[in-house]
Amino acid sequence: AKADGKNTFRYYSRELEDSAHQQEKLMSMLQKALPGHELELYYQPIMALETRKIVGFEALLRWHQPELGNIRPDVFIPLAEASGLIMQIGEWVLETACLQAKAWQERYASGLIMNVNFSGRQFHHPNIVQNIVNMVNKVGLDARLLNIELTESVLMDQSSVMIEKMHMLRQAGLDIAIDDFGTGYSSMSYLRQFPINTIKIDRSFIKGLPDDPEGSAIAQAILALAKTLKLSAVAEGVETQAQAEFLRANGCEKIQGYLFSPPVTADDAERLICQQLGR
Ligand code: C2E
Ligand code: CA
Ligand code: CA
Ligand code: CA
């Protein structure tokens, strides 16, 4: 038993070493991602349920690693957070998304909104509001076309400072969305204090619609809450027509999900815009 224990321990620690080694390797690869032009933004359409028209896009980061292939943001964003690389990467994401939004606005006068994700470390940076406002000005984008997505967990931390930052962004004309709504540890009462425009209902509450009674009750409750607080609601991860129909019947304004389109390249997103305009 002793030997077994020892072997088990050895095996376990070797595994840990391997995974620590893997992380380190991935980290050094990630350092080269930006200078090596391995990062790309994909864009997923957000649709108005009533008109079935695209009203905006969410910018989603993709990493094409030359040796390993595509690495999911769920894997590398936490690494970028831990290493601080998120600051440079986030700056690139913001600039690229703003330039894209500006280009589409100039070409199509479409009024399409661009949603950009900000993670904790990024939004906690003391100069973040100034950085965002500076970028919007530098690019010459109408600030009203930029929407900042923040998760509840980002906001719970140092919430008074966060609320101040959100007010400053609102004053500059930007909109703020709460991402993955319902999965954080926020209490509903915080929602009234946050100067937000939109809640994005997490995919986990959409998945079981319309058959799962609990999921349906939660989705309905969130939609009722949004209505009372005069917030716009976007349902994430909508994959079926039945889900879309349930959401429409319960007053959800907008949907995002594979039903209409997965995240696509800038060129493909532009094709969708042209299609909609009949060009
Ligand atoms: P998120 O912000 O919640 O983004 C939505 C995720 O759901 C995306 O995953 C999207 O591809 C996926 N999705 C959209 N529609 C459907 C659907 O109908 N079914 C299913 N199963 N999935 C759907 P993705 O692109 O892998 O991104 C994962 C997460 O990585 C994002 O979750 C976000 O938290 C983070 N992320 C991505 N890009 C950025 C970025 O530029 N900056 C930061 N800070 N985080 C990012
Ligand atoms: Ca998001
Ligand atoms: Ca989300
Ligand atoms: Ca998420």
Coordinates of C-alpha atoms and ligand atoms in Angstrom, one line a residue:
A1 CA 0.0 0.0 0.0
K2 CA 2.9 2.2 0.8
A3 CA 4.5 1.6 -2.5
D4 CA 1.2 2.2 -4.2
G5 CA 0.9 5.5 -2.4
K6 CA 4.3 6.5 -3.4
N7 CA 3.7 5.6 -7.0
T8 CA 0.4 7.4 -7.0
F9 CA 2.1 10.5 -5.6
R10 CA 4.9 10.4 -8.1
Y11 CA 2.5 9.9 -10.9
Y12 CA 0.4 12.7 -9.6
S13 CA 3.3 15.1 -9.2
R14 CA 4.7 14.3 -12.6
E15 CA 1.3 15.1 -14.0
L16 CA 1.3 18.4 -12.2
E17 CA 4.7 19.2 -13.4
D18 CA 3.7 18.4 -17.0
S19 CA 0.7 20.6 -16.8
A20 CA 2.7 23.4 -15.2
H21 CA 5.2 22.9 -18.0
Q22 CA 2.3 23.0 -20.5
Q23 CA 1.0 26.2 -19.1
E24 CA 4.5 27.8 -19.3
K25 CA 4.9 26.7 -22.8
L26 CA 1.5 28.0 -23.8
M27 CA 2.3 31.2 -22.0
S28 CA 5.5 31.8 -24.0
M29 CA 3.6 31.0 -27.2
L30 CA 0.9 33.5 -26.2
Q31 CA 3.5 36.2 -25.8
K32 CA 4.2 35.7 -29.5
A33 CA 0.6 35.7 -30.6
L34 CA 0.1 39.4 -31.0
P35 CA 3.5 40.2 -32.7
G36 CA 3.1 37.1 -34.8
H37 CA -0.4 38.1 -36.1
E38 CA -1.9 34.9 -34.8
L39 CA -4.9 36.6 -33.2
E40 CA -8.1 37.3 -35.2
L41 CA -11.4 38.7 -34.2
Y42 CA -14.5 36.8 -35.2
Y43 CA -17.9 38.5 -35.1
Q44 CA -21.2 36.9 -34.1
P45 CA -24.4 38.7 -35.1
I46 CA -27.0 39.8 -32.6
M47 CA -30.5 39.8 -34.0
A48 CA -33.6 41.7 -33.1
L49 CA -36.4 39.1 -32.7
E50 CA -39.2 41.3 -34.0
T51 CA -37.6 42.3 -37.2
R52 CA -35.2 39.4 -37.7
K53 CA -32.5 41.9 -38.5
I54 CA -28.9 42.1 -37.4
V55 CA -28.6 45.0 -34.9
G56 CA -24.9 44.4 -34.0
F57 CA -22.1 42.0 -33.4
E58 CA -20.1 40.6 -30.5
A59 CA -16.3 40.5 -31.2
L60 CA -14.8 37.2 -30.1
L61 CA -11.1 36.5 -30.1
R62 CA -9.5 33.6 -31.9
W63 CA -6.0 32.4 -31.6
H64 CA -4.5 30.4 -34.5
Q65 CA -1.4 28.9 -33.0
P66 CA 0.9 27.7 -35.8
E67 CA 1.9 24.4 -34.1
L68 CA -1.1 23.6 -31.9
G69 CA -3.9 24.9 -34.2
N70 CA -6.8 26.9 -32.9
I71 CA -6.8 27.4 -29.1
R72 CA -10.1 28.3 -27.4
P73 CA -10.5 31.7 -25.7
D74 CA -11.7 29.8 -22.6
V75 CA -8.2 28.4 -22.4
F76 CA -6.0 31.4 -23.3
I77 CA -7.9 34.3 -21.9
P78 CA -7.3 33.1 -18.3
L79 CA -3.6 32.7 -19.2
A80 CA -3.6 36.2 -20.6
E81 CA -5.3 37.4 -17.4
A82 CA -2.8 35.7 -15.1
S83 CA 0.3 37.0 -17.0
G84 CA -1.0 40.5 -17.6
L85 CA -0.8 40.0 -21.3
I86 CA -4.5 40.7 -21.4
M87 CA -3.7 44.5 -21.3
Q88 CA -1.9 44.4 -24.7
I89 CA -4.3 41.9 -26.2
G90 CA -7.3 43.7 -24.9
E91 CA -6.0 46.9 -26.4
W92 CA -5.6 45.2 -29.8
V93 CA -9.1 43.7 -29.5
L94 CA -10.6 47.1 -28.7
E95 CA -8.8 48.8 -31.6
T96 CA -9.6 46.1 -34.1
A97 CA -13.3 46.0 -33.1
C98 CA -13.5 49.8 -33.2
L99 CA -11.9 50.0 -36.6
Q100 CA -14.2 47.3 -38.0
A101 CA -17.3 49.1 -36.6
K102 CA -16.2 52.4 -38.0
A103 CA -15.5 50.8 -41.5
W104 CA -19.0 49.2 -41.5
Q105 CA -20.6 52.4 -40.4
E106 CA -18.9 54.3 -43.2
R107 CA -19.7 51.7 -45.9
Y108 CA -23.2 50.9 -44.9
A109 CA -24.4 53.6 -42.5
S110 CA -25.9 50.6 -40.7
G111 CA -25.9 51.8 -37.1
L112 CA -24.6 48.4 -36.2
I113 CA -23.5 48.0 -32.6
M114 CA -20.1 46.4 -31.7
N115 CA -19.9 44.5 -28.4
V116 CA -16.5 44.1 -26.9
N117 CA -15.7 41.8 -23.9
F118 CA -13.6 43.1 -21.0
S119 CA -12.2 40.8 -18.4
G120 CA -11.5 41.6 -14.7
R121 CA -7.9 42.6 -14.8
Q122 CA -8.6 44.8 -17.8
F123 CA -11.5 46.6 -16.4
H124 CA -9.9 47.0 -13.0
H125 CA -7.0 49.0 -14.5
P126 CA -7.2 52.5 -13.2
N127 CA -7.0 54.1 -16.6
I128 CA -9.4 51.8 -18.4
V129 CA -12.1 54.4 -19.0
Q130 CA -9.7 57.0 -20.4
N131 CA -8.1 54.2 -22.5
I132 CA -11.5 53.3 -24.0
V133 CA -12.5 56.9 -24.6
N134 CA -9.1 57.7 -26.2
M135 CA -9.5 54.7 -28.5
V136 CA -13.0 55.6 -29.6
N137 CA -11.7 59.2 -30.4
K138 CA -8.5 58.0 -32.1
V139 CA -10.5 55.7 -34.4
G140 CA -13.2 58.3 -34.9
L141 CA -16.0 55.9 -34.0
D142 CA -19.4 57.1 -32.7
A143 CA -19.2 56.1 -29.1
R144 CA -22.9 55.1 -29.2
L145 CA -21.9 52.2 -31.5
L146 CA -19.6 50.6 -28.8
N147 CA -21.0 48.3 -26.2
I148 CA -18.9 47.1 -23.3
E149 CA -19.6 43.5 -22.0
L150 CA -18.7 42.9 -18.4
T151 CA -19.5 39.8 -16.3
E152 CA -21.1 40.1 -12.9
S153 CA -18.0 38.9 -11.1
V154 CA -16.0 41.8 -12.6
L155 CA -18.5 44.3 -11.1
M156 CA -18.9 42.7 -7.7
D157 CA -15.2 43.4 -7.0
Q158 CA -14.7 46.9 -5.7
S159 CA -18.2 47.7 -6.8
S160 CA -18.2 51.4 -5.9
V161 CA -15.2 52.0 -8.1
M162 CA -16.8 49.9 -10.9
I163 CA -20.0 51.9 -10.7
E164 CA -18.0 55.1 -11.0
K165 CA -16.3 53.8 -14.1
M166 CA -19.6 52.7 -15.6
H167 CA -21.1 56.1 -15.1
M168 CA -18.1 57.7 -16.8
L169 CA -18.5 55.3 -19.8
R170 CA -22.2 56.1 -20.0
Q171 CA -21.4 59.8 -19.9
A172 CA -19.1 59.3 -22.9
G173 CA -22.0 57.7 -24.8
L174 CA -21.1 54.0 -24.5
D175 CA -23.5 51.3 -23.5
I176 CA -22.8 48.6 -20.9
A177 CA -24.1 45.0 -21.0
I178 CA -23.9 42.5 -18.1
D179 CA -22.6 39.3 -19.7
D180 CA -23.5 35.7 -18.6
F181 CA -26.3 37.2 -16.5
G182 CA -27.5 34.8 -13.8
T183 CA -24.3 32.9 -13.4
G184 CA -22.4 35.3 -11.2
Y185 CA -22.7 35.8 -7.5
S186 CA -24.5 39.1 -7.7
S187 CA -27.6 39.9 -5.9
M188 CA -30.4 41.3 -7.9
S189 CA -30.4 44.5 -5.9
Y190 CA -27.1 45.5 -7.3
L191 CA -28.7 45.6 -10.7
R192 CA -30.4 48.9 -9.8
Q193 CA -27.1 50.5 -8.8
F194 CA -25.4 49.6 -12.0
P195 CA -25.8 52.1 -14.8
I196 CA -26.3 49.4 -17.4
N197 CA -28.4 49.2 -20.6
T198 CA -28.5 45.5 -21.4
I199 CA -28.4 42.1 -19.7
K200 CA -27.2 39.1 -21.7
I201 CA -29.0 36.0 -20.4
D202 CA -26.5 33.2 -20.1
R203 CA -26.8 30.2 -22.4
S204 CA -27.3 27.8 -19.5
F205 CA -30.8 29.3 -19.0
I206 CA -31.6 29.1 -22.7
K207 CA -30.5 25.5 -23.3
G208 CA -33.6 23.8 -21.8
L209 CA -36.2 26.0 -23.5
P210 CA -39.1 25.6 -24.0
D211 CA -39.6 22.2 -22.5
D212 CA -37.7 22.4 -19.2
P213 CA -40.1 24.0 -16.7
E214 CA -37.4 25.3 -14.4
G215 CA -35.3 26.8 -17.2
S216 CA -38.4 28.4 -18.6
A217 CA -39.4 29.9 -15.3
I218 CA -35.9 31.3 -14.8
A219 CA -35.8 32.8 -18.3
Q220 CA -39.2 34.3 -17.8
A221 CA -38.2 35.8 -14.5
I222 CA -35.1 37.4 -16.0
L223 CA -37.1 38.8 -18.9
A224 CA -39.7 40.2 -16.5
L225 CA -36.9 41.7 -14.4
A226 CA -35.3 43.3 -17.5
K227 CA -38.7 44.8 -18.5
T228 CA -39.3 46.3 -15.0
L229 CA -35.9 47.8 -14.9
K230 CA -36.2 49.0 -18.5
L231 CA -33.2 47.0 -19.6
S232 CA -32.7 45.5 -23.0
A233 CA -32.3 41.7 -22.9
V234 CA -30.2 39.6 -25.2
A235 CA -30.5 35.8 -25.0
E236 CA -27.2 34.0 -25.6
G237 CA -26.7 30.6 -27.2
V238 CA -30.0 30.4 -29.0
E239 CA -29.8 27.3 -31.2
T240 CA -33.4 26.3 -32.1
Q241 CA -36.4 28.0 -33.5
A242 CA -38.5 26.8 -30.5
Q243 CA -36.1 28.6 -28.2
A244 CA -36.4 31.8 -30.3
E245 CA -40.2 31.5 -30.3
F246 CA -40.4 31.1 -26.6
L247 CA -38.1 34.1 -26.1
R248 CA -40.1 36.3 -28.5
A249 CA -43.4 35.3 -26.7
N250 CA -41.8 36.3 -23.4
G251 CA -40.7 39.7 -24.5
C252 CA -37.0 39.1 -25.3
E253 CA -35.7 41.8 -27.7
K254 CA -32.6 40.2 -29.1
I255 CA -31.0 36.8 -29.6
Q256 CA -27.5 35.6 -30.4
G257 CA -26.6 32.0 -31.2
Y258 CA -26.0 29.3 -33.8
L259 CA -29.6 29.4 -34.9
F260 CA -28.8 32.5 -36.9
S261 CA -25.0 32.3 -37.1
P262 CA -21.9 31.2 -35.2
P263 CA -19.1 33.8 -34.8
V264 CA -17.6 34.3 -38.3
T265 CA -14.7 36.2 -39.9
A266 CA -14.9 39.9 -40.7
D267 CA -15.5 39.1 -44.4
D268 CA -18.3 36.7 -43.7
A269 CA -19.9 39.1 -41.2
E270 CA -19.8 41.8 -44.0
R271 CA -21.5 39.4 -46.3
L272 CA -24.3 39.0 -43.8
I273 CA -24.6 42.8 -43.6
C274 CA -24.8 43.0 -47.4
Q275 CA -27.3 40.2 -47.6
Q276 CA -29.5 42.1 -45.2
L277 CA -29.2 45.3 -47.2
G278 CA -30.0 43.5 -50.4
R279 CA -26.6 44.5 -51.9
Ligands
C2E1 P1 -18.9 34.9 -24.0 O1 -18.5 36.3 -23.9 O2 -20.0 34.4 -23.1 O3 -19.2 34.6 -25.5 C1 -20.1 33.7 -26.0 C2 -19.6 32.4 -26.3 O4 -20.7 31.5 -26.7 C3 -18.6 32.4 -27.5 O5 -17.6 31.4 -27.2 C4 -19.5 31.9 -28.6 O6 -18.8 31.4 -29.7 C5 -20.4 30.9 -27.9 N1 -21.7 30.7 -28.6 C6 -22.4 31.6 -29.3 N2 -23.6 31.1 -29.8 C7 -23.6 29.9 -29.3 C8 -24.6 28.8 -29.5 O7 -25.6 28.9 -30.1 N3 -24.3 27.6 -28.9 C9 -23.1 27.4 -28.2 N4 -22.9 26.2 -27.7 N5 -22.2 28.4 -28.0 C10 -22.4 29.6 -28.6 P2 -16.1 31.7 -27.5 O8 -16.0 32.5 -28.8 O9 -15.4 30.4 -27.5 O10 -15.6 32.6 -26.3 C11 -15.6 32.0 -25.0 C12 -15.4 33.1 -24.0 O11 -14.1 33.7 -24.1 C13 -16.3 34.3 -24.1 O12 -17.6 34.0 -23.6 C14 -15.6 35.4 -23.4 O13 -15.8 35.2 -22.0 C15 -14.1 35.0 -23.7 N6 -13.7 35.9 -24.8 C16 -13.7 35.8 -26.1 N7 -13.2 36.8 -26.8 C17 -12.7 37.7 -25.8 C18 -12.1 39.0 -25.8 O14 -11.8 39.6 -26.8 N8 -11.8 39.5 -24.6 C19 -12.1 38.9 -23.4 N9 -11.8 39.5 -22.2 N10 -12.7 37.7 -23.4 C20 -13.1 37.1 -24.5
CA2 CA -19.6 38.2 -24.0
CA3 CA -21.8 35.5 -22.5
CA4 CA -19.4 33.0 -21.1

